[in-house]
Amino acid sequence: AAVLLKDTKLMDVKLGQLGAWLAMRDFTPSGILGAMQRGYTRYYNKYINVRKGGLGGISMVLAGYIVLSYVWSYSHVKHDRRRKYH
Amino acid sequence: MLSRLVLRAAPAALRALPPPVAVGVLHTTRPLHTTQQSLAPVPPLPEKGGEVRHGLIPEEFFQFLYPKTGVTGPYMLGTGLLLYLLSKEIYVINHETAAAACILTVIIYGIKKFGPDVAAFADKLNEEKMASALAMKNESIQTLQTAIEEEKKEQWRAEGRSYLFDAKRNNIAMLLEANYRERLLMVYNEVKKRLDYQVAMQTLKRQKEQDHMIQWVEKNVVQSITPQQQKESIAKCILDLKALSKSAHAAV
């Protein structure tokens, strides 16, 4: 049976339909909050809420934090570059 | 929790459907007490979390690239990305890089050395918690089992009530009988005492009459013996005694 574009998962969306799919998403505050909650719950239940959790669970979060903080401080780090033109 | 979210989002999604479809579908979104409670029993936690390679990249990424690039694909991607970032100086090498390198070395060395011990310790803590919870559950099950046994025993005991009552009835009957006989004996004794008293009274009276009569007769006889008669009887007695003594001498 044909599934509506609205209900397809992200990995099943073809590249051409990506714009339409993205436009159909729920961008209300409750929708955004719901999406954040879902993402958190998925990550938590996959990597942390297990019997023998490993290092990967928190190290991935820390790596993400490192990357994000580097991105936010790039405008400051820019001045330490050795060459001006690349 | 996800199911609750889905349940909350479902009506809003259904209102977007055209009305006939919504009416037909609406009845099946809220299973009102028709299905089993989905919250208990809680499914057990999974044993291990998702696989993560080198502690940073989930295994799914490697599997995603495997069909097209084989095993070395992600590593080549990683190397290329790193060189690009370095050559374009999107990642700038400054004093912070040196600091990061030192810190990361120390951290990785620490993890490699003490990782398994810490993991074993945490596992032991978890095991203890689980064991205590299991012990509580088993203990309460055991207590309830023994309570069931006791209850059955009490029921069996209650069946023997009739014997108990029979024994008690026998006891009481015996007591009553013993009491009755005791009182009977008492009555008999009392009556016997009174009758003995009457008999004793009669014998006493007769005896007293006899004694009195004998005395009176004796007294009259003694009175009737005149002094003359007394002298004559004494002389006769002396004569008889002499005759007897003579015959006695002769015998000896």
Coordinates of C-alpha atoms in Angstrom, one line a residue:
Chain A
A1 CA 0.0 0.0 0.0
A2 CA 1.2 3.5 -0.7
V3 CA 2.3 5.3 2.3
L4 CA 1.7 9.1 2.6
L5 CA 4.8 11.3 2.4
K6 CA 3.9 12.6 5.8
D7 CA 4.4 9.2 7.4
T8 CA 7.6 8.1 5.8
K9 CA 10.8 7.9 7.8
L10 CA 13.7 10.2 7.0
M11 CA 15.8 7.3 5.6
D12 CA 13.1 6.3 3.2
V13 CA 12.6 9.8 1.7
K14 CA 14.0 10.2 -1.7
L15 CA 16.3 13.2 -2.2
G16 CA 13.9 15.0 -4.5
Q17 CA 11.1 14.8 -1.9
L18 CA 13.3 16.1 0.9
G19 CA 12.1 19.7 0.6
A20 CA 8.5 18.7 0.6
W21 CA 9.0 16.3 3.5
L22 CA 10.8 18.9 5.5
A23 CA 8.0 21.5 4.9
M24 CA 5.4 19.0 6.2
R25 CA 7.1 18.5 9.6
D26 CA 5.5 19.9 12.7
F27 CA 7.3 23.2 13.6
T28 CA 5.0 24.3 16.4
P29 CA 6.7 24.7 19.8
S30 CA 5.0 21.5 21.0
G31 CA 6.1 19.7 17.9
I32 CA 9.7 20.8 18.4
L33 CA 9.5 19.8 22.0
G34 CA 8.1 16.5 21.1
A35 CA 10.8 15.9 18.6
M36 CA 13.5 16.8 21.1
Q37 CA 11.9 14.5 23.6
R38 CA 11.7 11.7 21.1
G39 CA 15.3 12.1 20.2
Y40 CA 16.5 12.1 23.8
T41 CA 14.4 9.1 24.6
R42 CA 15.7 7.2 21.6
Y43 CA 19.4 7.9 22.5
Y44 CA 18.8 7.2 26.2
N45 CA 17.1 3.9 25.6
K46 CA 19.7 2.8 23.1
Y47 CA 23.0 3.7 24.8
I48 CA 22.4 4.5 28.5
N49 CA 19.4 2.6 29.8
V50 CA 21.0 -0.9 29.4
R51 CA 22.4 -3.5 31.8
K52 CA 26.0 -3.2 30.8
G53 CA 26.4 0.3 29.4
G54 CA 29.7 1.1 27.8
L55 CA 31.9 4.2 27.3
G56 CA 30.2 5.1 24.0
G57 CA 27.1 6.4 25.7
I58 CA 28.6 9.5 27.3
S59 CA 31.6 9.9 25.1
M60 CA 29.5 10.5 22.1
V61 CA 27.6 13.2 24.0
L62 CA 30.9 14.8 25.1
A63 CA 32.3 14.7 21.6
G64 CA 29.2 16.4 20.3
Y65 CA 29.6 19.0 23.0
I66 CA 33.2 19.6 22.0
V67 CA 32.3 20.0 18.4
L68 CA 29.5 22.4 19.1
S69 CA 31.6 24.5 21.4
Y70 CA 34.3 24.7 18.7
V71 CA 31.8 25.8 16.2
W72 CA 30.5 28.5 18.5
S73 CA 34.0 29.8 19.2
Y74 CA 35.3 29.6 15.6
S75 CA 35.0 33.3 15.1
H76 CA 37.4 33.8 18.0
V77 CA 39.8 30.9 16.9
K78 CA 39.9 32.3 13.4
H79 CA 42.6 34.8 14.4
D80 CA 45.1 32.0 15.3
R81 CA 45.3 30.8 11.7
R82 CA 48.8 30.5 10.2
R83 CA 47.8 31.6 6.7
K84 CA 45.2 34.1 5.8
Y85 CA 44.3 32.6 2.3
H86 CA 43.8 28.9 1.8
Chain B
M1 CA 6.2 6.6 27.5
L2 CA 6.4 6.6 23.7
S3 CA 3.1 4.9 23.6
R4 CA 1.6 7.7 25.8
L5 CA 3.0 10.3 23.4
V6 CA 1.6 8.4 20.4
L7 CA -1.8 8.2 22.1
R8 CA -1.7 11.9 22.8
A9 CA -0.7 12.8 19.2
A10 CA -3.2 10.4 17.6
P11 CA -6.4 12.4 18.0
A12 CA -4.8 15.6 16.6
A13 CA -3.6 13.6 13.7
L14 CA -6.9 12.0 13.2
R15 CA -8.8 15.3 13.1
A16 CA -6.7 16.1 10.0
L17 CA -8.2 13.1 8.1
P18 CA -11.4 13.6 6.1
P19 CA -14.5 13.2 8.4
P20 CA -15.8 9.7 7.2
V21 CA -12.4 8.2 7.6
A22 CA -11.9 9.8 11.0
V23 CA -15.2 8.5 12.3
G24 CA -14.4 5.0 11.2
V25 CA -10.9 5.1 12.7
L26 CA -11.6 7.0 15.9
H27 CA -13.0 4.0 17.8
T28 CA -9.8 2.0 17.6
T29 CA -7.3 4.6 18.9
R30 CA -8.2 4.4 22.5
P31 CA -8.4 0.8 23.7
L32 CA -10.7 1.3 26.7
H33 CA -10.0 -1.6 29.0
T34 CA -10.2 -4.1 26.2
T35 CA -6.5 -4.9 26.0
Q36 CA -4.2 -5.9 28.8
Q37 CA -2.5 -3.2 30.7
S38 CA 0.6 -2.5 28.7
L39 CA 2.7 -1.1 31.5
A40 CA 3.2 -4.3 33.5
P41 CA 5.1 -6.6 33.4
V42 CA 7.9 -4.3 32.3
P43 CA 10.1 -5.9 29.7
P44 CA 13.7 -6.5 31.0
L45 CA 16.5 -4.1 30.1
P46 CA 18.6 -5.0 27.1
E47 CA 21.9 -6.5 27.9
K48 CA 24.2 -4.2 26.0
G49 CA 23.8 -0.8 24.4
G50 CA 24.3 0.0 20.8
E51 CA 27.7 -0.8 19.4
V52 CA 30.1 2.1 19.2
R53 CA 33.4 1.9 17.5
H54 CA 36.5 3.7 19.0
G55 CA 34.1 5.1 21.6
L56 CA 32.9 7.8 19.2
I57 CA 31.1 6.5 16.1
P58 CA 28.1 4.3 16.2
E59 CA 28.4 1.0 14.4
E60 CA 25.4 1.8 12.2
F61 CA 27.5 4.4 10.3
F62 CA 30.0 1.7 9.3
Q63 CA 27.1 -0.6 8.3
F64 CA 25.5 2.2 6.3
L65 CA 28.7 2.7 4.2
Y66 CA 29.7 -1.0 3.9
P67 CA 27.7 -1.9 0.7
K68 CA 29.2 0.9 -1.3
T69 CA 32.7 1.2 0.1
G70 CA 33.5 -1.9 2.0
V71 CA 35.4 -2.0 5.3
T72 CA 37.8 0.9 4.8
G73 CA 35.2 3.3 3.5
P74 CA 34.5 5.2 6.7
Y75 CA 38.2 5.3 7.6
M76 CA 39.0 6.9 4.3
L77 CA 36.1 9.3 4.8
G78 CA 37.5 10.2 8.2
T79 CA 41.0 10.7 6.9
G80 CA 39.8 12.8 4.0
L81 CA 37.7 15.0 6.2
L82 CA 40.5 15.5 8.7
L83 CA 43.0 16.5 6.0
Y84 CA 40.4 18.9 4.5
L85 CA 39.7 20.5 7.8
L86 CA 43.4 20.9 8.5
S87 CA 44.4 22.2 5.1
K88 CA 41.6 24.7 4.9
E89 CA 42.3 25.6 8.6
I90 CA 38.7 25.1 9.5
Y91 CA 40.3 23.3 12.5
V92 CA 43.0 25.7 13.6
I93 CA 46.1 24.3 15.4
N94 CA 47.0 26.5 18.3
H95 CA 47.9 26.2 22.0
E96 CA 44.5 24.6 22.7
T97 CA 45.3 21.7 20.4
A98 CA 48.4 20.9 22.4
A99 CA 46.4 21.0 25.6
A100 CA 43.7 18.8 24.1
A101 CA 46.3 16.3 23.0
C102 CA 47.8 16.0 26.5
I103 CA 44.4 15.8 28.2
L104 CA 43.1 13.2 25.7
T105 CA 46.3 11.1 26.1
V106 CA 45.9 11.0 29.9
I107 CA 42.2 10.2 29.7
I108 CA 42.6 7.4 27.2
Y109 CA 45.4 5.9 29.2
G110 CA 43.3 6.0 32.3
I111 CA 40.3 4.5 30.6
K112 CA 42.4 1.7 29.0
K113 CA 44.0 0.9 32.4
F114 CA 41.1 1.2 34.8
G115 CA 38.1 0.7 32.6
P116 CA 37.5 -3.0 33.2
D117 CA 37.9 -2.7 37.0
V118 CA 35.4 0.2 37.2
A119 CA 33.0 -1.8 34.9
A120 CA 33.3 -4.9 37.2
F121 CA 32.6 -2.7 40.2
A122 CA 29.5 -1.1 38.7
D123 CA 28.3 -4.6 37.6
K124 CA 28.8 -5.9 41.1
L125 CA 26.7 -3.0 42.5
N126 CA 24.0 -3.7 40.0
E127 CA 24.1 -7.4 40.8
E128 CA 23.7 -6.7 44.5
K129 CA 20.7 -4.5 43.9
M130 CA 19.1 -7.1 41.7
A131 CA 19.9 -9.9 44.2
S132 CA 18.3 -8.0 47.1
A133 CA 15.2 -7.2 45.0
L134 CA 14.9 -10.8 43.9
A135 CA 15.4 -12.0 47.5
M136 CA 12.6 -9.7 48.7
K137 CA 10.3 -11.0 46.0
N138 CA 11.2 -14.7 46.7
E139 CA 10.8 -14.1 50.4
S140 CA 7.4 -12.6 50.0
I141 CA 6.4 -15.4 47.7
Q142 CA 7.7 -17.9 50.4
T143 CA 5.8 -16.0 53.1
L144 CA 2.6 -16.2 51.1
Q145 CA 3.2 -19.9 50.4
T146 CA 3.6 -20.7 54.1
A147 CA 0.5 -18.5 54.8
I148 CA -1.4 -20.7 52.3
E149 CA -0.2 -23.9 54.0
E150 CA -1.1 -22.5 57.4
E151 CA -4.6 -21.6 56.1
K152 CA -5.1 -25.1 54.8
K153 CA -4.1 -26.5 58.1
E154 CA -6.5 -24.3 59.9
Q155 CA -9.2 -25.4 57.6
W156 CA -8.4 -29.0 58.3
R157 CA -8.4 -28.2 62.0
A158 CA -11.8 -26.6 61.8
E159 CA -13.2 -29.8 60.5
G160 CA -12.3 -31.6 63.7
R161 CA -14.6 -29.3 65.7
S162 CA -17.2 -32.0 66.0
Y163 CA -14.8 -34.3 67.8
L164 CA -13.9 -31.5 70.1
F165 CA -17.5 -30.8 71.0
D166 CA -18.2 -34.5 71.5
A167 CA -15.3 -34.7 74.0
K168 CA -16.5 -31.6 75.8
R169 CA -20.0 -32.9 76.0
N170 CA -18.7 -36.2 77.4
N171 CA -16.7 -34.3 80.0
I172 CA -19.7 -32.2 81.1
A173 CA -21.9 -35.3 81.3
M174 CA -19.3 -37.0 83.5
L175 CA -19.1 -34.0 85.7
L176 CA -22.8 -33.8 86.1
E177 CA -23.0 -37.5 86.9
A178 CA -20.2 -37.3 89.5
N179 CA -21.9 -34.4 91.1
Y180 CA -25.2 -36.1 91.2
R181 CA -23.7 -39.2 92.8
E182 CA -21.8 -37.1 95.3
R183 CA -25.0 -35.4 96.4
L184 CA -26.8 -38.8 96.5
L185 CA -24.1 -40.1 98.9
M186 CA -24.5 -37.0 101.0
V187 CA -28.2 -37.4 101.3
Y188 CA -27.7 -41.1 102.2
N189 CA -25.2 -40.2 104.9
E190 CA -27.4 -37.5 106.4
V191 CA -30.4 -39.8 106.6
K192 CA -28.3 -42.6 108.0
K193 CA -27.0 -40.2 110.7
R194 CA -30.5 -39.2 111.7
L195 CA -31.8 -42.8 111.8
D196 CA -28.7 -43.9 113.9
Y197 CA -29.5 -41.1 116.3
Q198 CA -33.0 -42.4 116.8
V199 CA -31.8 -45.9 117.3
A200 CA -29.1 -44.8 119.7
M201 CA -31.7 -42.9 121.6
Q202 CA -33.9 -45.9 121.9
T203 CA -31.1 -48.3 123.1
L204 CA -29.9 -45.7 125.5
K205 CA -33.4 -45.4 127.0
R206 CA -33.9 -49.1 127.3
Q207 CA -30.5 -49.5 128.9
K208 CA -31.2 -46.8 131.4
E209 CA -34.5 -48.4 132.2
Q210 CA -32.8 -51.8 132.7
D211 CA -30.1 -50.4 134.9
H212 CA -32.5 -48.5 137.0
M213 CA -34.7 -51.5 137.5
I214 CA -31.8 -53.8 138.4
Q215 CA -30.6 -51.2 140.9
W216 CA -34.0 -50.8 142.4
V217 CA -34.5 -54.6 142.7
E218 CA -31.0 -54.9 144.3
K219 CA -31.7 -52.1 146.7
N220 CA -34.9 -53.6 147.7
V221 CA -33.4 -57.1 148.2
V222 CA -30.5 -55.7 150.2
Q223 CA -33.0 -53.8 152.3
S224 CA -35.1 -56.9 152.9
I225 CA -32.2 -58.8 154.3
T226 CA -32.7 -58.4 158.1
P227 CA -29.8 -58.6 160.5
Q228 CA -31.0 -62.0 161.8
Q229 CA -30.9 -63.5 158.5
Q230 CA -27.5 -62.1 157.9
K231 CA -26.1 -63.7 161.0
E232 CA -27.6 -67.1 160.2
S233 CA -26.3 -67.1 156.6
I234 CA -22.8 -66.2 157.8
A235 CA -22.8 -69.1 160.4
K236 CA -23.9 -71.5 157.6
C237 CA -21.2 -70.3 155.3
I238 CA -18.5 -70.8 158.0
L239 CA -19.8 -74.4 158.6
D240 CA -19.7 -75.1 154.8
L241 CA -16.2 -73.7 154.6
K242 CA -15.0 -76.0 157.4
A243 CA -16.5 -79.0 155.8
L244 CA -14.9 -78.1 152.5
S245 CA -11.5 -77.6 154.1
K246 CA -11.8 -81.0 155.7
S247 CA -12.5 -82.6 152.4
A248 CA -9.7 -80.6 150.8
H249 CA -7.2 -81.7 153.5
A250 CA -8.2 -85.2 152.9
A251 CA -7.7 -84.9 149.2
V252 CA -4.2 -83.4 149.6

